[in-house]
Coordinates of C-alpha atoms in Angstrom, one line a residue:
Chain A
M688 CA -5.1 -13.2 18.6
I689 CA -4.5 -9.6 18.5
R690 CA -4.0 -7.6 21.5
F691 CA -3.8 -3.4 22.0
K692 CA -2.3 -2.8 25.3
D693 CA -2.6 0.7 26.5
V694 CA -2.4 2.1 22.8
S695 CA -1.4 5.6 22.7
K696 CA -0.6 7.6 19.5
Q697 CA 0.3 11.3 19.6
Y698 CA 1.0 13.5 16.8
S699 CA 2.8 16.6 17.0
T700 CA 1.1 19.7 14.9
K701 CA 1.7 23.5 14.4
D702 CA -0.9 23.9 17.2
G703 CA 0.6 21.9 19.4
G704 CA 0.2 17.8 20.5
L705 CA -2.8 15.7 19.1
T706 CA -3.6 12.7 20.5
A707 CA -5.2 10.4 17.6
V708 CA -5.4 7.7 20.3
N709 CA -5.8 7.3 23.5
D710 CA -4.9 4.7 25.8
V711 CA -7.0 2.1 23.8
N712 CA -7.1 -1.4 25.4
I713 CA -8.6 -3.9 23.2
E714 CA -8.4 -7.7 22.4
I715 CA -9.6 -9.7 19.6
N716 CA -10.1 -13.6 19.4
D717 CA -9.1 -15.7 16.4
G718 CA -11.7 -16.2 14.3
E719 CA -13.8 -13.4 15.6
I720 CA -15.6 -10.4 13.3
F721 CA -14.7 -7.7 15.4
G722 CA -16.0 -4.1 14.7
I723 CA -14.6 -0.6 15.2
V724 CA -17.3 2.3 15.2
G725 CA -16.8 5.8 15.3
Y726 CA -17.5 8.7 13.6
S727 CA -14.7 9.8 11.4
G728 CA -11.4 11.6 13.4
A729 CA -12.2 9.0 16.4
G730 CA -9.1 7.3 15.3
K731 CA -9.7 4.1 14.1
S732 CA -7.9 4.4 11.0
T733 CA -4.9 5.0 13.1
L734 CA -5.6 2.1 15.1
V735 CA -5.4 -0.4 12.2
R736 CA -2.5 1.5 10.6
M737 CA -0.7 0.8 13.7
L738 CA -1.6 -3.1 13.9
D739 CA -0.2 -3.2 10.3
G740 CA 2.8 -1.4 11.4
L741 CA 2.6 1.4 8.8
E742 CA 2.8 3.5 11.9
A743 CA 4.3 3.0 15.6
P744 CA 2.4 3.5 18.5
S745 CA 3.9 6.6 20.9
T746 CA 3.1 4.3 23.8
G747 CA 1.7 1.0 24.6
E748 CA 1.9 -2.7 22.5
I749 CA 0.2 -4.1 20.1
D750 CA 0.5 -7.7 19.6
I751 CA -0.4 -10.3 17.3
D752 CA -0.3 -14.0 18.0
G753 CA 2.6 -12.7 20.5
T754 CA 4.7 -10.6 18.1
D755 CA 5.0 -7.1 19.2
I756 CA 4.5 -5.4 15.9
A757 CA 6.2 -2.2 17.1
K758 CA 9.5 -3.9 17.4
L759 CA 9.6 -5.3 13.7
N760 CA 11.0 -3.7 11.3
G761 CA 12.8 -4.4 7.5
S762 CA 11.9 -7.7 6.6
A763 CA 10.4 -9.1 9.6
L764 CA 8.0 -6.6 9.5
R765 CA 7.2 -7.0 5.7
K766 CA 7.0 -10.7 6.6
Q767 CA 4.5 -9.9 9.5
R768 CA 2.2 -7.4 6.8
Q769 CA 1.8 -10.6 4.2
K770 CA -0.2 -12.0 7.1
I771 CA -2.9 -9.2 7.5
G772 CA -4.9 -8.5 4.1
M773 CA -6.6 -5.1 4.0
I774 CA -9.2 -3.8 2.0
F775 CA -10.1 0.0 2.0
Q776 CA -13.0 2.5 1.1
H777 CA -11.7 3.3 -2.3
F778 CA -10.5 0.3 -3.3
N779 CA -7.1 0.9 -4.1
L780 CA -6.7 -1.3 -7.1
L781 CA -3.7 -0.7 -9.5
W782 CA -5.7 0.6 -12.4
S783 CA -2.5 -0.8 -14.7
R784 CA -3.6 -4.3 -13.7
T785 CA -6.1 -6.6 -14.6
V786 CA -8.3 -8.0 -12.0
I787 CA -6.4 -11.3 -12.0
D788 CA -2.8 -9.3 -11.9
N789 CA -4.3 -7.3 -8.9
V790 CA -5.4 -10.3 -7.2
A791 CA -1.5 -12.1 -7.8
L792 CA 0.0 -8.7 -6.6
P793 CA 0.9 -9.7 -3.1
L794 CA 2.0 -13.1 -4.0
E795 CA 3.9 -11.5 -6.8
I796 CA 5.4 -9.4 -3.8
A797 CA 6.2 -12.6 -1.6
K798 CA 7.7 -14.1 -4.7
V799 CA 5.7 -16.9 -5.0
P800 CA 6.1 -18.8 -8.5
K801 CA 4.0 -17.6 -11.4
A802 CA 2.4 -20.9 -12.1
K803 CA 1.1 -20.9 -8.6
R804 CA 0.3 -17.1 -8.5
V805 CA -2.3 -17.8 -11.4
Q806 CA -3.6 -20.7 -9.8
R807 CA -4.3 -19.1 -6.5
A808 CA -5.2 -15.8 -7.9
E809 CA -7.9 -17.9 -10.5
E810 CA -9.2 -19.6 -7.0
L811 CA -9.5 -16.4 -5.3
I812 CA -11.7 -14.8 -7.8
K813 CA -14.0 -17.5 -7.9
L814 CA -14.9 -17.7 -4.1
V815 CA -15.5 -13.5 -4.5
G816 CA -17.7 -14.2 -7.5
L817 CA -15.8 -12.7 -10.5
E818 CA -15.3 -15.6 -12.6
G819 CA -15.0 -14.1 -16.3
R820 CA -14.0 -11.1 -15.4
E821 CA -10.3 -12.1 -14.9
H822 CA -8.6 -10.1 -17.3
S823 CA -11.1 -6.9 -17.3
Y824 CA -9.3 -3.8 -15.9
P825 CA -10.8 -2.3 -12.9
S826 CA -12.2 0.9 -14.9
E827 CA -14.6 -2.0 -16.5
L828 CA -16.1 -2.7 -13.1
S829 CA -18.7 -2.0 -10.3
G830 CA -18.2 -0.7 -7.1
G831 CA -19.1 -3.4 -5.6
Q832 CA -17.0 -5.7 -8.0
K833 CA -13.8 -3.4 -7.5
Q834 CA -14.4 -4.0 -3.7
R835 CA -14.6 -8.2 -4.4
V836 CA -11.3 -7.8 -6.3
G837 CA -10.1 -6.0 -3.4
I838 CA -11.3 -8.9 -1.1
A839 CA -9.4 -11.5 -3.4
R840 CA -6.3 -9.6 -3.4
A841 CA -6.5 -9.4 0.3
L842 CA -6.7 -13.0 0.8
A843 CA -4.0 -13.9 -1.8
N844 CA -1.5 -14.4 0.9
E845 CA -3.8 -16.5 3.2
P846 CA -3.7 -14.1 5.7
T847 CA -5.0 -14.5 9.5
I848 CA -6.2 -11.6 9.7
L849 CA -8.5 -9.3 7.6
I850 CA -9.0 -5.4 8.3
S851 CA -11.7 -4.2 6.5
D852 CA -11.1 -0.1 6.7
E853 CA -14.3 1.3 5.5
A854 CA -15.0 -1.0 3.0
T855 CA -18.3 -0.3 2.4
S856 CA -18.3 3.0 2.8
A857 CA -18.4 3.8 -0.7
L858 CA -21.1 1.2 -1.4
D859 CA -24.8 1.2 -1.8
P860 CA -26.8 -0.4 0.5
D861 CA -27.4 -3.6 -1.8
T862 CA -23.9 -3.5 -2.4
T863 CA -23.2 -3.0 1.0
N864 CA -25.1 -5.7 2.0
E865 CA -23.0 -8.3 -0.9
V866 CA -19.9 -7.4 0.6
L867 CA -20.7 -8.2 4.0
E868 CA -22.0 -11.2 3.3
L869 CA -19.2 -12.0 1.4
L870 CA -17.1 -11.1 4.7
L871 CA -19.6 -13.5 6.2
K872 CA -19.0 -16.4 4.4
I873 CA -14.8 -15.7 4.3
N874 CA -14.8 -15.7 8.2
K875 CA -16.7 -19.1 8.2
E876 CA -14.8 -20.8 5.7
M877 CA -11.3 -19.7 6.1
N878 CA -12.2 -19.0 10.3
L879 CA -10.3 -15.9 9.6
T880 CA -10.5 -13.2 11.9
I881 CA -11.9 -9.9 10.4
L882 CA -11.5 -6.2 11.9
L883 CA -14.4 -4.1 10.6
I884 CA -14.0 -0.3 10.9
T885 CA -16.8 1.3 10.2
H886 CA -18.9 4.7 10.6
E887 CA -22.2 2.4 9.8
M888 CA -23.8 0.8 12.6
H889 CA -25.6 -1.2 10.1
A890 CA -22.3 -3.1 8.8
I891 CA -21.6 -4.0 12.6
A892 CA -25.2 -5.4 13.4
K893 CA -24.8 -7.8 10.5
T894 CA -21.5 -8.9 10.8
C895 CA -19.9 -8.6 13.9
D896 CA -19.8 -10.6 16.8
K897 CA -17.9 -7.3 19.1
V898 CA -17.9 -4.2 18.8
A899 CA -15.6 -1.2 20.4
V900 CA -17.1 2.0 20.0
M901 CA -14.3 5.0 19.7
D902 CA -14.8 8.4 20.6
S903 CA -11.9 11.3 20.1
G904 CA -9.4 8.6 20.4
R905 CA -10.9 6.4 23.2
V906 CA -12.6 3.2 23.5
V907 CA -15.4 4.4 25.3
E908 CA -17.8 1.1 24.7
S909 CA -16.9 -2.3 23.4
G910 CA -18.3 -5.5 24.5
T911 CA -20.6 -8.2 21.9
V912 CA -22.9 -6.3 19.7
F913 CA -25.6 -8.1 20.9
E914 CA -25.2 -6.3 24.5
V915 CA -24.0 -2.9 23.2
F916 CA -27.2 -2.3 20.7
R917 CA -29.7 -3.3 23.7
H918 CA -27.9 -1.4 26.6
P919 CA -26.0 1.3 25.0
Q920 CA -24.1 3.4 27.8
Q921 CA -22.1 6.2 26.4
Q922 CA -24.0 9.5 24.2
V923 CA -21.9 8.4 20.9
T924 CA -23.2 5.0 21.3
K925 CA -26.5 5.6 21.7
N926 CA -26.3 8.0 18.7
F927 CA -24.8 5.4 16.8
V928 CA -27.4 2.6 18.0
S929 CA -30.3 4.9 17.4
E930 CA -29.0 6.1 13.8
E931 CA -29.0 2.4 12.9
F932 CA -32.9 1.7 14.3
T933 CA -33.6 5.3 12.1
T934 CA -32.2 4.4 9.2
Q935 CA -34.2 1.2 8.9
K936 CA -37.3 2.9 9.1
G937 CA -36.8 4.4 6.1
D938 CA -39.5 7.1 6.1
T939 CA -40.1 8.2 9.9
T940 CA -36.7 9.9 10.9
M941 CA -37.9 12.3 13.1
T942 CA -35.8 13.4 16.0
L943 CA -36.6 13.3 19.2
E944 CA -37.7 16.8 19.4
E945 CA -39.8 16.0 16.2
L946 CA -41.1 13.2 17.6
V947 CA -41.9 14.7 21.3
K948 CA -43.8 18.1 19.4
K949 CA -45.8 15.1 17.5
Y950 CA -47.1 13.1 20.7
P951 CA -47.2 15.3 23.0
E952 CA -49.3 13.5 25.7
G953 CA -48.3 10.9 28.2
Q954 CA -44.9 9.3 28.1
L955 CA -42.5 7.9 24.6
I956 CA -40.6 4.9 25.3
R957 CA -38.7 2.6 23.3
L958 CA -38.8 -1.1 24.0
V959 CA -35.8 -3.3 22.8
F960 CA -36.1 -6.9 22.6
H961 CA -34.3 -9.8 21.1
G962 CA -34.6 -13.4 20.1
P963 CA -37.3 -15.3 21.8
Q964 CA -39.0 -12.3 22.9
A965 CA -39.5 -10.6 19.6
E966 CA -42.3 -13.8 18.8
L967 CA -44.0 -13.2 22.4
P968 CA -47.4 -11.3 22.0
I969 CA -46.1 -8.7 24.7
V970 CA -47.7 -5.6 23.2
S971 CA -51.2 -7.2 22.9
D972 CA -50.0 -8.6 26.8
V973 CA -49.4 -5.2 27.9
I974 CA -52.7 -3.5 26.4
K975 CA -55.1 -6.8 28.2
R976 CA -53.2 -6.1 31.0
Y977 CA -53.6 -2.3 31.3
P978 CA -56.9 -1.7 29.4
D979 CA -57.0 2.0 31.2
L980 CA -53.8 3.1 28.9
T981 CA -54.0 4.2 25.6
I982 CA -51.2 2.7 23.4
S983 CA -50.2 3.7 20.1
I984 CA -47.4 2.3 18.3
I985 CA -44.5 5.2 16.5
S986 CA -42.1 3.1 15.2
G987 CA -40.4 0.0 14.8
A988 CA -37.4 -2.1 13.5
I989 CA -35.7 -5.1 14.1
H990 CA -32.1 -6.2 13.0
Q991 CA -30.6 -9.4 12.2
T992 CA -27.4 -9.6 14.3
Q993 CA -25.3 -12.3 14.9
E994 CA -26.4 -13.3 17.8
G995 CA -30.0 -13.5 16.6
A996 CA -32.9 -10.9 16.0
L997 CA -32.8 -7.4 17.7
G998 CA -36.0 -5.3 17.6
S999 CA -36.9 -1.7 18.7
L1000 CA -40.5 0.0 19.3
D1001 CA -41.3 3.1 20.2
L1002 CA -44.8 3.3 21.5
Q1003 CA -46.6 6.3 23.1
F1004 CA -48.1 5.4 26.8
V1005 CA -51.1 7.9 27.7
G1006 CA -52.4 7.4 31.1
D1007 CA -52.3 7.5 34.3
E1008 CA -48.9 7.6 35.9
T1009 CA -48.9 4.9 38.1
K1010 CA -50.5 2.6 35.1
I1011 CA -47.8 3.2 33.2
N1012 CA -45.1 3.1 35.9
D1013 CA -46.9 -0.6 36.1
A1014 CA -47.0 -1.4 32.5
L1015 CA -42.8 -0.4 32.5
E1016 CA -42.5 -3.2 35.5
Y1017 CA -44.3 -6.1 33.8
L1018 CA -42.4 -5.0 30.5
K1019 CA -39.3 -5.1 32.5
K1020 CA -40.5 -8.8 34.5
M1021 CA -41.1 -9.8 30.5
R1022 CA -37.1 -9.2 30.0
V1023 CA -37.6 -5.9 27.5
G1024 CA -35.5 -3.3 27.6
T1025 CA -37.3 0.0 28.2
E1026 CA -36.0 3.0 27.7
V1027 CA -38.4 6.8 28.5
I1028 CA -37.4 8.9 25.4
H1029 CA -39.8 11.4 27.2
H1030 CA -42.0 12.1 29.7
E1031 CA -44.4 14.8 30.1
Chain B
M954 CA 21.4 32.8 -59.7
S955 CA 18.4 34.9 -59.7
N956 CA 15.6 34.5 -57.4
T957 CA 17.5 34.5 -54.3
T958 CA 15.3 36.9 -52.2
G959 CA 12.0 36.9 -53.9
L960 CA 9.3 34.5 -52.8
K961 CA 10.1 32.0 -55.7
S962 CA 13.5 31.3 -53.9
Y963 CA 11.5 28.5 -51.5
F964 CA 10.8 26.5 -54.8
Q965 CA 13.9 26.2 -56.5
F966 CA 14.1 22.5 -56.1
H967 CA 16.6 21.6 -58.5
N968 CA 19.1 23.6 -56.2
V969 CA 18.6 20.9 -53.2
D970 CA 21.3 18.4 -52.8
W971 CA 18.8 15.2 -52.1
S972 CA 21.5 13.0 -51.0
A973 CA 22.9 15.9 -48.3
M974 CA 19.4 16.9 -46.9
M975 CA 18.9 12.5 -46.8
S976 CA 22.1 12.0 -44.2
A977 CA 21.1 15.3 -42.6
T978 CA 17.9 14.0 -41.9
W979 CA 19.0 10.7 -40.7
E980 CA 21.9 12.6 -38.4
T981 CA 19.1 14.6 -37.1
I982 CA 16.9 11.4 -36.6
W983 CA 19.5 9.6 -34.6
M984 CA 21.0 12.3 -32.4
T985 CA 17.2 12.9 -31.3
L986 CA 16.4 8.7 -30.5
L987 CA 19.6 8.7 -29.0
S988 CA 19.5 11.3 -26.8
M989 CA 16.1 10.3 -26.2
V990 CA 16.4 7.2 -24.7
A991 CA 19.6 8.3 -22.1
V992 CA 17.1 11.5 -21.7
V993 CA 14.3 9.1 -20.3
I994 CA 16.7 6.5 -18.4
F995 CA 18.6 9.7 -16.8
G996 CA 15.6 11.9 -16.2
I997 CA 13.5 8.6 -14.4
I998 CA 16.2 8.2 -12.2
L999 CA 17.1 11.8 -11.3
G1000 CA 13.3 11.9 -10.7
L1001 CA 12.9 8.3 -8.4
I1002 CA 15.9 10.1 -6.6
L1003 CA 13.9 13.4 -6.0
Y1004 CA 10.8 11.6 -5.2
E1005 CA 11.8 9.5 -2.7
T1006 CA 14.2 11.9 -1.0
R1007 CA 11.6 14.3 -1.1
S1008 CA 9.8 13.6 2.3
K1009 CA 12.1 11.4 4.1
S1010 CA 13.2 12.2 7.5
G1011 CA 17.1 11.8 8.1
W1012 CA 19.8 14.3 6.6
G1013 CA 21.4 11.9 4.6
F1014 CA 18.2 12.0 2.2
K1015 CA 17.5 15.8 2.7
V1016 CA 21.0 16.3 1.7
I1017 CA 20.8 14.3 -1.8
N1018 CA 17.4 15.6 -2.1
W1019 CA 18.7 19.0 -2.0
V1020 CA 22.3 18.7 -4.3
V1021 CA 20.4 16.7 -7.0
G1022 CA 17.5 19.2 -6.8
L1023 CA 19.9 22.0 -7.2
L1024 CA 22.0 20.4 -10.2
V1025 CA 18.5 20.1 -12.0
N1026 CA 17.6 23.6 -11.6
I1027 CA 20.9 25.0 -12.5
F1028 CA 21.1 22.9 -15.8
R1029 CA 17.2 23.1 -16.5
S1030 CA 17.7 26.8 -16.4
I1031 CA 21.2 27.3 -18.8
P1032 CA 19.7 28.4 -22.1
Y1033 CA 20.7 25.2 -24.7
I1034 CA 22.8 27.3 -26.6
I1035 CA 25.2 28.6 -23.8
L1036 CA 25.4 25.0 -22.3
I1037 CA 26.5 23.6 -25.4
I1038 CA 28.9 25.7 -25.5
L1039 CA 29.7 25.4 -21.6
L1040 CA 29.9 21.8 -22.4
L1041 CA 32.5 21.5 -25.4
P1042 CA 35.5 20.5 -23.4
V1043 CA 33.4 17.9 -21.4
S1044 CA 32.1 16.6 -24.8
K1045 CA 36.0 17.0 -26.4
T1046 CA 36.8 14.5 -23.0
L1047 CA 33.7 12.2 -23.3
V1048 CA 33.7 11.7 -27.0
G1049 CA 36.9 13.1 -28.5
T1050 CA 35.7 15.5 -30.5
I1051 CA 33.5 19.0 -30.9
I1052 CA 32.2 18.4 -34.3
G1053 CA 30.0 16.3 -35.8
P1054 CA 26.1 14.5 -34.3
K1055 CA 28.4 12.3 -31.4
A1056 CA 29.5 15.9 -30.0
A1057 CA 26.3 17.1 -29.3
L1058 CA 24.6 14.1 -27.7
P1059 CA 26.1 15.3 -24.0
S1060 CA 24.7 18.8 -24.2
L1061 CA 21.1 17.3 -25.1
I1062 CA 21.3 15.0 -22.5
V1063 CA 22.5 17.3 -20.0
S1064 CA 19.8 20.0 -20.6
A1065 CA 16.8 17.5 -21.3
A1066 CA 17.3 15.0 -18.7
P1067 CA 16.6 17.4 -15.7
F1068 CA 13.6 19.0 -17.3
Y1069 CA 12.4 15.7 -17.9
A1070 CA 13.3 14.4 -13.9
R1071 CA 11.4 17.0 -12.4
M1072 CA 8.1 16.0 -14.8
V1073 CA 9.1 12.4 -13.5
E1074 CA 9.0 13.4 -9.8
S1075 CA 5.6 15.4 -10.4
Y1076 CA 3.6 12.1 -11.9
F1077 CA 5.5 10.1 -9.4
R1078 CA 3.7 12.4 -6.6
E1079 CA 0.5 12.0 -8.9
V1080 CA 0.1 8.3 -7.9
D1081 CA -2.5 7.4 -6.0
S1082 CA -0.9 7.3 -2.1
G1083 CA -3.5 4.5 -1.2
V1084 CA -2.6 2.5 -3.8
I1085 CA 1.3 3.0 -2.5
E1086 CA 0.0 2.4 0.9
A1087 CA -2.2 -0.9 -0.2
V1088 CA 0.8 -1.9 -2.1
E1089 CA 3.1 -1.4 1.3
S1090 CA 0.7 -3.3 3.9
M1091 CA 1.0 -6.6 1.2
G1092 CA 4.5 -6.5 2.5
A1093 CA 6.4 -4.6 -0.3
T1094 CA 9.9 -3.3 -0.1
T1095 CA 10.5 0.3 -1.4
W1096 CA 12.1 -1.4 -4.3
G1097 CA 8.9 -3.5 -5.3
V1098 CA 6.6 -0.1 -4.8
I1099 CA 8.9 1.2 -7.6
T1100 CA 8.5 -1.5 -9.6
K1101 CA 5.1 -2.5 -9.0
V1102 CA 3.3 0.5 -8.7
L1103 CA 4.9 4.2 -9.5
L1104 CA 6.2 3.2 -12.9
P1105 CA 3.1 0.8 -14.3
E1106 CA 0.8 3.4 -12.8
S1107 CA 2.4 6.8 -14.2
K1108 CA 3.6 5.0 -17.6
P1109 CA 0.9 7.0 -19.8
A1110 CA 2.4 10.4 -18.0
L1111 CA 6.0 9.2 -18.3
I1112 CA 5.3 8.4 -22.5
A1113 CA 3.5 11.6 -22.3
G1114 CA 6.5 13.7 -20.8
A1115 CA 9.2 11.6 -23.0
T1116 CA 7.0 12.8 -25.6
V1117 CA 6.9 16.2 -25.1
T1118 CA 10.8 16.2 -23.9
T1119 CA 11.5 14.7 -27.5
I1120 CA 9.8 17.5 -29.4
S1121 CA 12.2 20.1 -27.3
L1122 CA 15.0 17.7 -28.1
I1123 CA 14.4 18.1 -31.9
G1124 CA 14.6 21.8 -31.6
Y1125 CA 18.0 21.3 -29.5
T1126 CA 19.3 19.5 -32.0
A1127 CA 18.7 22.2 -34.7
M1128 CA 20.5 24.6 -32.4
A1129 CA 23.3 22.3 -31.9
G1130 CA 23.7 21.9 -35.6
A1131 CA 24.0 25.7 -36.3
I1132 CA 27.3 25.2 -34.1
G1133 CA 28.5 22.2 -35.8
A1134 CA 26.8 19.3 -34.8
G1135 CA 25.5 18.2 -38.2
G1136 CA 21.8 17.0 -38.9
L1137 CA 19.1 19.5 -40.4
G1138 CA 20.2 22.5 -38.3
N1139 CA 23.3 22.0 -39.9
L1140 CA 22.6 22.0 -43.2
V1141 CA 19.8 24.5 -43.4
Y1142 CA 22.4 27.4 -41.5
Q1143 CA 25.1 26.2 -44.1
E1144 CA 22.8 26.3 -47.3
G1145 CA 20.2 27.8 -46.2
F1146 CA 21.3 30.8 -44.4
Q1147 CA 24.9 31.2 -45.6
A1148 CA 24.2 30.2 -49.1
Y1149 CA 20.8 32.1 -49.3
N1150 CA 19.5 28.9 -50.7
N1151 CA 16.0 29.6 -49.1
T1152 CA 14.7 26.3 -51.2
V1153 CA 17.1 24.1 -48.5
T1154 CA 15.4 26.0 -45.3
L1155 CA 11.9 25.4 -46.7
V1156 CA 12.3 21.7 -47.2
G1157 CA 14.6 21.2 -43.9
T1158 CA 11.3 22.7 -42.1
V1159 CA 9.2 20.5 -43.7
I1160 CA 10.9 17.7 -42.6
I1161 CA 11.5 18.5 -38.7
C1162 CA 8.0 19.4 -39.0
L1163 CA 7.0 15.9 -39.9
F1164 CA 9.4 14.2 -38.0
V1165 CA 7.5 16.1 -34.5
F1166 CA 4.2 15.0 -35.7
V1167 CA 5.5 12.0 -36.3
V1168 CA 6.6 11.6 -32.9
Q1169 CA 3.7 13.1 -31.5
F1170 CA 1.6 10.7 -32.8
V1171 CA 3.4 8.0 -32.2
G1172 CA 3.6 9.6 -28.2
D1173 CA 0.1 10.1 -28.1
R1174 CA -0.5 6.3 -29.6
F1175 CA 1.5 5.0 -26.6
V1176 CA -0.3 7.0 -24.0
K1177 CA -3.7 5.9 -25.2
W1178 CA -2.4 2.0 -25.4
T1179 CA -1.3 2.1 -21.8
D1180 CA -3.6 4.0 -20.3
K1181 CA -6.7 1.8 -18.7
R1182 CA -8.0 4.2 -16.6
T1183 CA -10.9 4.9 -18.7
L1184 CA -11.8 2.5 -21.6

């Protein structure tokens, strides 16, 4: 159990104080994959650095399984750090060491005897699917392979927590998916708590159980990924969610204004539905029930999240205002989330 | 004794005392190598002190950084020929003599170690801070970071810097030779300059050049061999 309680962090700069993290309260349960999403400068990295004791909070308390991290120092802190594995955007591997020596490094630091180090490192290399590359140097590996080494290294000391700090941000989409799948596998096999820091909503949707959205040092919204995706409350969250939906559409990455310009008539409505509803013929139902309405499909996307499929569909409704409202009422009754994007 | 000034004077090989040339060469080589080993050791230690005390808070670190930095800057800026004279009493105390290759060692080390220390400090600063933080987050001590990250990750640079320093040490040994430290510098000064034996000067020059080339070659090979960043 990780708990951030009223955590704030201020820096003093030449231009006065800077609040990087502002009154953050988060609870992360054991075995959970918890996402923290936010644009750069939102305070995500400061938050995880504090979790690892690399920085101390200005006020508040960070506790892991009942231990207040800020109160630890010296060898107790170093011991605690061994229980947390970390992977990074730029991998941070030692170029001077081979794959196996990189993986064994945390074990060397923990003073594990040589024979055991080698054995454990070999197991981990197998786990992340890099057999045969043990004696390669990082410069001989691709980005995805390097991150696999990073993951193996992070797991060497059998940590209870794995922090992924933008670990997929430097990777291409396919490799990102591979790495995320590996994280999911590790989470299940080792019952590891994973804290996923990212600015990519895609990574959150694919792996996380819960998510906290950060903006200017604050957690502005949090909850299960499913809920946050379905009913984003804050503007930042909406941006992230719609960014995710639009990136999946690929060719039609239109802004709201462009959409409105292109479909000036009637109302533009976004439907959000999940799991069981996605399998019902809801749209065809609406069309049959309200034959006076002209309904065109503009775009749509489906996401696989940890709790099931989550879909979004942008529709254009043209017709009588009251009929449109009736149709929206009907959709609500069917428990489909609706959002009027544009009203004539 | 004709041909003491013309171009032909370079090629009077029968005038060369080869056994003296040989022993002078050995003196130069061991003076250089011995001082190199000491310079590398002291340079890395001083460089580490400069690096580790640089960005730490606490006035103790600041004082150490200031004192070491000042000493390094002072000894780096004294011209070698003056430094060797300045340190004559020190040599006398340390090695018991002011003549011969041994007497040159203290001044060679004192002049080159600060030079190398500054290089070492900058090499350490170039080590990827993300990697250092990653290793710190594994629970490494400062010593762990030094031995597992700083030294191995800057090894090619340390070797390249040591090569450059060694080559300037060869130059210093020749200067030291001129005021009695032995070696090729001494031989060329005594025989070549004071006895007008230009052939000795030429042969000494060729040997020194070969020595420099060999050092550079060996250094480059080691750099290439230890650098695994590009393959």
